[in-house]
């Protein structure tokens, strides 16, 4: 997804603009559409985003639903309110709502054990296995590391199945104690989707479409690109490749159906938000009030910076498929989502009957952040902040250190490569390696070059370039994979490579490239 997204989202959460915000009582009059037009126009230009769709729901009515820019740099077709975007992890709220429907029907309880429904489910820690509940699948407190196992589902060419995900979770050693800290995890939402399938007797994708999308009239939406009834008005994925934004390969994988695969539009998502917020123009609620409230109840506490913020935020937490915090004394319920070449944000302030939807077709979360904050500022009575410039400054600050780090690595690679070309000695590294959960990885020569390829994730193929000693750098062949990595070989007493440990080069590499979780051992 996706590049550098998780780190940037964290930085945005901690960012405090230098300008002093001014506050006033919340505003009830609708925000002038021309003001939204202006902020989006600045955002498109400032962050090199081809297209954006925005919807605002207020007091039970859709007051804004518009598209801006183009769906694709290739076709130049315009974005409109019905243009379809991949909403990434905003899918998680639909997954938890689907489970909520089953709770309302008495078919499961939030605190039922996962093994009641998936007997083969197993974590590394026997205690966690025995105690893991449906609730635990949904609130990122498993004890696993950030993004553990995501290489099984990302990049999208992997051949892993839901069965593989369920089986392989047992191999991941916890990095914290069970239920003690927040660490985002996609694979457990895939398990949650399997719980839905086993209880409902049909695939999670079909259940969500039949019980949520269809009743809400979200007729253009679906739980995956291949399931769209009419994929004509849909964005292309875009991302910076070697410094230039361009169309990149769409993620067509189906494994993440319960974690991040829904495609929808500003117009369709307005129906979802209207249902959640209620009001005179809202669809009938699909969940019992107590069940919906449970989704928005803090489950896992998250840290809050002690520095003052424009919204005077005092708490942050994760509920069930939703992030939670306070903003100017009001409860904010939100989530972001990322797929390859597209990022999105849905934000609700239930007490103000306000919902904001921002969908983009470029991997730059600064865009949805600037637009969302601008709209939220207006309704919260916050003024005096330039949200676009704030994000420009944050991006510059964020990138400076990371760019210096990666530049230094590539300078060292260039120097080491001059020596290696004169005296190539790849024989001790060539061979087959195996990780207990990712599977086979081959290191081989291609001409005078050394390469690495993951058998079950065929897009993970790249050239191994000498760095220092027995440590190499993997430069991925697909340059849209913005996750070049170190590959450190350990040698036996005869100087033959015995294992490989990997980690990303840039500190801003997206956490879904969890190379650090691999333990590649030579098998031949």
XYZ file of C-alpha atoms in Angstrom:
524
model
C 0.000 0.000 0.000
C 1.223 1.567 0.043
C 4.443 3.140 0.988
C 5.549 4.709 4.239
C 1.896 4.983 5.249
C 1.901 3.592 8.765
C 4.774 5.752 9.963
C 3.252 8.856 8.434
C -0.128 8.160 10.041
C 1.592 7.973 13.422
C 3.464 11.217 12.793
C 0.247 12.943 11.766
C -1.337 11.834 15.021
C 1.525 13.445 16.955
C 1.910 16.558 14.784
C 1.134 19.912 16.350
C 1.090 22.948 14.050
C 3.098 25.968 15.059
C 0.163 28.270 14.331
C -2.104 28.958 17.289
C -5.618 27.726 16.551
C -8.577 29.863 17.520
C -11.744 28.194 18.740
C -15.406 29.040 18.839
C -18.606 27.086 19.549
C -19.432 24.295 17.064
C -20.971 25.451 13.805
C -24.321 24.140 12.608
C -24.590 25.879 9.215
C -23.286 23.733 6.316
C -19.783 24.469 5.111
C -19.755 26.379 1.840
C -19.046 23.955 -0.995
C -16.790 26.550 -2.608
C -14.532 26.355 0.447
C -14.217 22.591 0.011
C -13.540 23.082 -3.701
C -10.701 25.442 -2.836
C -9.052 23.220 -0.218
C -9.255 20.191 -2.488
C -7.752 22.133 -5.402
C -4.801 23.115 -3.221
C -4.499 19.550 -1.940
C -4.415 17.985 -5.412
C -1.556 20.257 -6.390
C 0.402 20.233 -3.136
C 0.557 16.446 -2.837
C 0.487 15.417 -6.506
C -2.763 13.493 -6.166
C -4.634 12.772 -9.433
C -8.124 12.507 -7.957
C -10.182 12.930 -4.786
C -13.807 12.322 -3.850
C -15.384 14.023 -0.829
C -18.682 13.568 0.952
C -19.994 15.370 4.034
C -22.972 14.123 6.032
C -24.545 16.529 8.517
C -27.725 16.245 10.558
C -29.065 13.286 8.623
C -28.426 14.777 5.175
C -25.674 14.492 2.562
C -24.606 18.123 2.180
C -21.605 17.496 -0.094
C -20.839 14.634 -2.483
C -18.350 15.518 -5.205
C -15.384 14.328 -7.196
C -12.280 16.274 -8.161
C -9.427 15.653 -10.551
C -9.049 12.503 -12.635
C -9.571 8.796 -12.074
C -6.366 7.948 -13.931
C -3.358 9.791 -15.284
C -3.630 7.434 -18.251
C -7.245 8.154 -19.266
C -7.833 11.595 -17.682
C -11.438 10.525 -16.999
C -12.951 12.734 -14.255
C -13.716 11.660 -10.697
C -17.328 12.072 -9.598
C -19.358 11.137 -6.532
C -19.955 7.628 -7.917
C -16.321 6.868 -8.762
C -15.158 3.709 -7.012
C -12.071 3.617 -4.794
C -10.522 0.802 -2.799
C -11.186 1.847 0.803
C -8.519 -0.392 2.382
C -8.823 -0.801 6.128
C -12.090 1.135 6.266
C -13.323 -2.353 5.383
C -12.645 -3.373 8.987
C -15.667 -1.433 10.219
C -17.868 -3.462 7.873
C -16.322 -6.673 9.198
C -17.033 -5.735 12.793
C -20.577 -4.657 11.841
C -21.072 -8.045 10.170
C -20.016 -9.732 13.392
C -22.369 -7.384 15.217
C -25.264 -8.687 13.127
C -24.388 -12.214 14.249
C -24.183 -11.012 17.844
C -27.640 -9.447 17.533
C -28.964 -12.756 16.196
C -27.508 -14.657 19.139
C -25.193 -16.690 16.937
C -21.989 -15.564 18.669
C -20.755 -13.326 21.465
C -17.854 -10.897 21.397
C -16.112 -12.784 24.194
C -16.520 -16.257 22.772
C -13.225 -18.043 22.283
C -11.921 -18.114 18.719
C -11.306 -21.848 19.100
C -15.072 -22.319 19.612
C -15.452 -21.543 15.912
C -11.991 -22.330 14.511
C -10.649 -25.262 16.562
C -7.341 -25.267 14.666
C -6.600 -21.636 15.604
C -3.321 -21.446 17.500
C -0.995 -18.693 18.670
C 2.646 -19.111 19.691
C 1.694 -18.622 23.353
C -0.584 -21.439 24.630
C -2.264 -19.070 27.077
C -3.147 -16.670 24.252
C -4.491 -19.552 22.205
C -6.791 -20.667 25.004
C -8.001 -17.174 25.914
C -8.162 -15.477 22.490
C -11.676 -14.141 21.906
C -13.544 -12.785 18.904
C -13.098 -9.355 20.489
C -9.312 -9.876 20.593
C -9.273 -10.464 16.835
C -10.593 -6.957 16.308
C -8.725 -4.536 18.575
C -4.997 -5.031 17.872
C -3.818 -6.197 21.301
C -2.617 -9.710 20.442
C 0.982 -9.257 21.590
C 2.241 -9.731 18.034
C 4.510 -7.195 16.407
C 3.211 -4.447 14.131
C 1.929 -5.949 10.879
C 3.025 -9.475 11.769
C 2.472 -11.828 8.846
C 1.495 -9.186 6.312
C 3.991 -10.550 3.760
C 1.598 -13.482 3.370
C -0.962 -11.061 1.944
C 1.160 -8.285 0.522
C 2.226 -7.684 -2.238
C -0.931 -9.150 -3.707
C 0.625 -11.890 -5.865
C 1.065 -14.301 -2.955
C -0.622 -17.710 -3.078
C -1.422 -17.858 0.637
C -4.953 -18.776 1.704
C -7.081 -18.087 4.766
C -6.185 -21.600 5.915
C -2.488 -20.673 5.691
C -3.029 -17.504 7.723
C -4.835 -19.414 10.471
C -2.123 -22.077 10.558
C 0.918 -19.796 10.388
C -0.054 -17.443 13.210
C 1.346 -20.049 15.613
C 4.876 -19.295 14.401
C 4.961 -15.607 15.351
C 6.593 -14.984 18.684
C 4.888 -12.215 20.673
C 6.801 -8.987 21.218
C 4.632 -7.871 24.144
C 2.387 -9.654 26.582
C -1.134 -10.555 25.496
C -3.635 -7.658 25.691
C -1.034 -5.192 26.974
C -0.269 -2.922 23.995
C -1.671 -1.726 20.699
C -0.020 -3.118 17.534
C -1.967 -3.030 14.280
C -2.560 -6.423 12.694
C -4.333 -7.314 9.443
C -4.033 -11.089 9.628
C -6.289 -11.335 12.666
C -9.046 -9.579 10.724
C -8.684 -12.286 8.087
C -9.294 -14.788 10.879
C -12.328 -12.730 11.929
C -13.638 -13.080 8.388
C -13.288 -16.834 8.715
C -15.327 -16.710 11.946
C -18.081 -14.947 9.993
C -17.908 -17.599 7.260
C -18.190 -20.505 9.678
C -21.004 -18.994 11.723
C -22.988 -17.584 8.797
C -22.425 -20.559 6.527
C -21.270 -18.421 3.617
C -18.080 -16.537 2.695
C -17.472 -13.302 4.551
C -17.563 -11.368 1.257
C -21.034 -12.636 0.392
C -22.360 -12.046 3.913
C -21.169 -8.417 4.002
C -22.656 -7.716 0.593
C -26.002 -9.353 1.384
C -26.454 -8.066 4.944
C -24.794 -4.631 4.808
C -24.179 -3.288 1.308
C -27.451 -4.408 -0.276
C -29.805 -3.247 2.523
C -28.131 0.171 2.493
C -28.534 0.525 -1.253
C -24.768 0.585 -1.817
C -25.422 -0.898 -5.242
C -22.107 0.064 -6.857
C -19.969 -1.263 -3.989
C -18.510 -4.731 -3.469
C -16.112 -6.621 -1.205
C -13.419 -6.807 -3.872
C -12.530 -5.405 -7.275
C -13.450 -8.630 -9.087
C -16.914 -8.581 -7.471
C -17.872 -5.086 -8.665
C -21.124 -5.158 -10.667
C -19.943 -2.281 -12.876
C -16.186 -1.569 -12.768
C -16.253 1.166 -15.406
C -16.192 4.265 -13.186
C -13.254 3.217 -11.016
C -9.930 4.843 -10.197
C -6.517 3.562 -11.171
C -3.900 3.121 -8.454
C -1.127 5.730 -8.411
C 2.123 5.971 -6.484
C 5.504 7.661 -6.715
C 7.923 5.449 -8.644
C 11.499 6.683 -8.684
C 10.174 10.093 -7.654
C 7.374 10.435 -10.226
C 3.690 9.695 -9.592
C 2.366 7.197 -12.106
C -0.243 4.480 -12.561
C 0.822 1.308 -10.737
C -0.473 -2.226 -10.668
C -3.815 -2.606 -8.911
C -3.970 -4.938 -5.919
C -6.268 -7.733 -7.114
C -5.699 -10.083 -4.190
C -8.729 -11.597 -2.458
C -7.107 -12.838 0.760
C -7.723 -9.572 2.629
C -11.498 -9.503 2.065
C -12.231 -8.953 5.757
C -9.251 -6.672 6.363
C -9.199 -4.246 3.462
C -10.776 -5.143 0.123
C -14.048 -3.204 -0.214
C -14.462 -0.887 -3.205
C -16.962 1.929 -2.780
C -17.729 5.525 -3.713
C -18.403 8.779 -1.897
C -22.085 8.440 -2.751
C -22.379 4.850 -1.506
C -20.315 5.429 1.632
C -22.595 8.352 2.508
C -25.381 5.782 2.959
C -23.185 3.788 5.358
C -22.326 6.916 7.344
C -25.950 8.085 7.404
C -26.997 4.732 8.836
C -24.337 4.910 11.544
C -25.117 8.503 12.532
C -28.903 8.345 12.208
C -31.111 11.340 11.598
C -34.138 12.305 9.505
C -32.695 11.198 6.160
C -30.871 8.134 7.420
C -31.592 4.511 6.489
C -32.986 2.255 9.182
C -30.253 1.081 11.570
C -28.897 -2.391 10.849
C -27.497 -2.980 14.328
C -29.042 -2.787 17.757
C -28.007 0.461 19.528
C -26.002 -1.423 22.178
C -24.132 -3.372 19.509
C -23.241 -0.283 17.508
C -22.108 1.410 20.712
C -19.855 -1.564 21.447
C -18.042 -0.966 18.155
C -17.294 2.583 19.329
C -16.261 1.659 22.883
C -12.528 1.799 23.725
C -10.949 -1.648 23.845
C -7.225 -0.904 23.538
C -5.684 2.291 24.872
C -3.300 4.179 22.598
C -0.747 6.831 23.624
C -1.552 10.549 23.402
C 1.104 13.226 23.168
C 1.142 15.564 26.192
C 1.696 18.562 23.899
C -1.335 20.781 23.253
C -3.306 20.193 20.073
C -5.945 22.220 18.203
C -8.562 19.662 19.261
C -7.413 19.437 22.908
C -7.219 15.656 22.592
C -7.024 13.826 25.924
C -7.519 10.178 24.991
C -6.987 7.820 22.069
C -8.063 4.215 21.769
C -9.117 1.519 19.340
C -12.616 0.095 19.424
C -13.871 -2.694 17.202
C -12.861 -1.690 13.691
C -12.713 2.016 14.582
C -10.148 4.441 16.009
C -11.407 6.646 18.840
C -10.332 9.948 20.386
C -11.821 13.185 21.691
C -11.857 16.368 19.592
C -12.803 19.621 21.311
C -14.694 17.576 23.871
C -16.599 15.511 21.297
C -16.086 11.835 20.583
C -14.430 11.238 17.227
C -14.815 7.846 15.541
C -12.638 7.302 12.482
C -10.507 5.009 10.406
C -8.051 5.321 7.551
C -7.515 2.817 4.797
C -4.743 2.048 2.345
C -4.409 -0.172 -0.678
C -1.725 -0.030 -3.324
C -2.032 3.392 -4.941
C -5.006 4.683 -2.930
C -5.675 5.911 0.623
C -8.931 6.923 2.315
C -10.377 8.310 5.548
C -13.815 8.167 7.168
C -14.417 10.378 10.214
C -17.541 10.612 12.384
C -18.438 12.997 15.196
C -21.683 11.346 16.341
C -22.635 14.057 18.845
C -22.459 16.656 16.059
C -24.190 14.309 13.588
C -21.193 14.859 11.301
C -19.487 12.463 8.915
C -16.592 13.213 6.555
C -15.472 10.881 3.753
C -12.299 11.549 1.763
C -11.128 9.101 -0.911
C -7.895 9.526 -2.895
C -6.069 7.658 -5.661
C -2.479 8.253 -4.582
C -0.384 6.932 -1.717
C -0.165 10.185 0.218
C -2.102 10.333 3.462
C -1.329 14.048 3.760
C -4.063 14.659 1.192
C -6.944 13.076 3.087
C -5.600 14.497 6.340
C -5.584 18.082 5.069
C -9.105 17.878 3.644
C -10.574 15.999 6.626
C -9.044 18.385 9.153
C -10.224 21.439 7.212
C -13.837 20.232 7.233
C -13.675 19.070 10.832
C -12.148 22.410 11.889
C -15.112 24.269 10.460
C -17.737 22.264 12.306
C -15.743 22.277 15.566
C -15.302 26.053 15.435
C -11.509 25.867 15.001
C -9.966 28.534 12.786
C -6.592 30.037 11.939
C -4.926 26.843 10.701
C -3.626 26.213 7.189
C -4.129 22.462 7.006
C -2.474 22.062 3.599
C 0.680 23.933 4.592
C 0.743 22.016 7.867
C 0.927 18.734 5.938
C 3.499 20.110 3.493
C 5.730 20.992 6.442
C 5.164 17.608 8.065
C 6.082 15.764 4.875
C 9.262 17.775 4.548
C 10.205 17.084 8.151
C 9.360 13.404 7.847
C 11.229 12.832 4.625
C 14.426 14.698 5.439
C 15.798 12.196 7.939
C 14.601 9.143 6.042
C 16.050 10.396 2.773
C 19.426 10.973 4.412
C 19.369 7.424 5.791
C 18.571 5.800 2.455
C 20.993 8.029 0.534
C 23.826 6.966 2.823
C 22.965 3.298 2.253
C 23.000 3.642 -1.528
C 26.285 5.541 -1.428
C 27.810 2.632 0.464
C 26.265 0.162 -1.998
C 27.807 2.045 -4.934
C 31.233 1.917 -3.302
C 30.926 -1.767 -2.368
C 29.694 -2.714 -5.821
C 32.849 -1.392 -7.486
C 34.898 -3.841 -5.440
C 32.438 -6.712 -5.912
C 32.396 -6.337 -9.692
C 36.147 -6.843 -9.748
C 36.041 -9.864 -7.440
C 32.556 -11.440 -7.543
C 32.181 -14.264 -5.039
C 28.528 -15.223 -4.904
C 28.919 -18.981 -4.676
C 28.726 -19.163 -0.903
C 25.387 -17.340 -0.901
C 23.580 -19.202 -3.691
C 21.073 -21.733 -2.414
C 17.576 -22.317 -1.096
C 16.437 -20.857 2.210
C 13.221 -21.409 4.111
C 11.162 -19.462 6.614
C 8.620 -21.361 8.661
C 5.726 -19.109 7.605
C 6.749 -17.424 4.320
C 8.204 -20.603 2.841
C 10.977 -21.008 0.266
C 13.281 -18.205 -0.850
C 15.881 -18.761 -3.553
C 19.184 -16.937 -3.874
C 20.611 -17.421 -7.340
C 22.811 -15.880 -9.973
C 21.498 -14.298 -13.121
C 24.404 -13.478 -15.375
C 26.933 -11.735 -13.165
C 24.299 -10.642 -10.644
C 22.976 -12.118 -7.410
C 19.193 -12.257 -7.006
C 16.601 -13.215 -4.393
C 13.096 -14.559 -5.048
C 10.299 -15.619 -2.684
C 8.515 -18.643 -4.126
C 5.080 -17.940 -2.644
C 5.277 -14.161 -3.171
C 6.572 -13.900 -6.751
C 6.587 -10.094 -6.814
C 9.235 -10.241 -4.095
C 12.102 -10.664 -6.518
C 15.077 -8.354 -6.451
C 18.775 -7.970 -7.055
C 21.114 -8.451 -4.110
C 23.712 -5.690 -4.055
C 26.762 -5.791 -1.757
C 26.654 -3.438 1.205
C 29.101 -4.346 3.967
C 30.732 -7.713 4.506
C 28.086 -10.418 4.239
C 25.224 -7.905 4.335
C 23.497 -7.100 1.056
C 20.706 -4.792 -0.024
C 17.685 -6.105 -1.940
C 16.558 -3.740 -4.685
C 13.135 -4.998 -5.715
C 12.603 -5.419 -9.440
C 9.103 -3.914 -9.225
C 10.005 -0.334 -8.341
C 6.478 0.380 -7.146
C 7.433 -1.783 -4.139
C 8.911 1.032 -2.078
C 10.505 -1.281 0.459
C 14.114 -2.048 -0.434
C 15.652 -4.044 2.393
C 18.832 -5.244 4.020
C 19.603 -8.953 3.731
C 22.211 -9.974 6.293
C 23.733 -13.404 5.661
C 25.287 -15.330 8.534
C 28.180 -17.566 7.509
C 29.236 -20.910 8.906
C 32.810 -21.825 9.799
C 33.544 -22.615 6.164
C 32.353 -19.209 4.966
C 29.115 -20.609 3.501
C 25.863 -18.710 4.084
C 23.692 -20.459 6.654
C 20.810 -18.005 7.166
C 19.396 -14.611 6.239
C 17.858 -11.904 8.388
C 16.119 -8.982 6.714
C 14.828 -5.546 7.630
C 13.682 -2.459 5.684
C 16.221 0.210 4.789
C 14.009 3.266 5.192
C 12.457 3.954 8.605
C 9.317 4.970 6.693
C 8.797 1.647 4.930
C 5.219 0.520 5.319
C 4.842 -1.916 8.218
C 3.196 -4.508 5.976
C 6.658 -5.335 4.669
C 7.449 -7.205 7.880
C 10.816 -8.506 6.718
C 12.080 -8.394 10.308
C 9.776 -11.311 11.166
C 11.537 -13.632 8.717
C 14.091 -16.214 9.845
C 15.439 -17.702 6.622
C 17.511 -20.840 7.153
C 19.475 -22.578 4.393
C 17.926 -25.910 3.448
C 20.115 -26.753 0.426
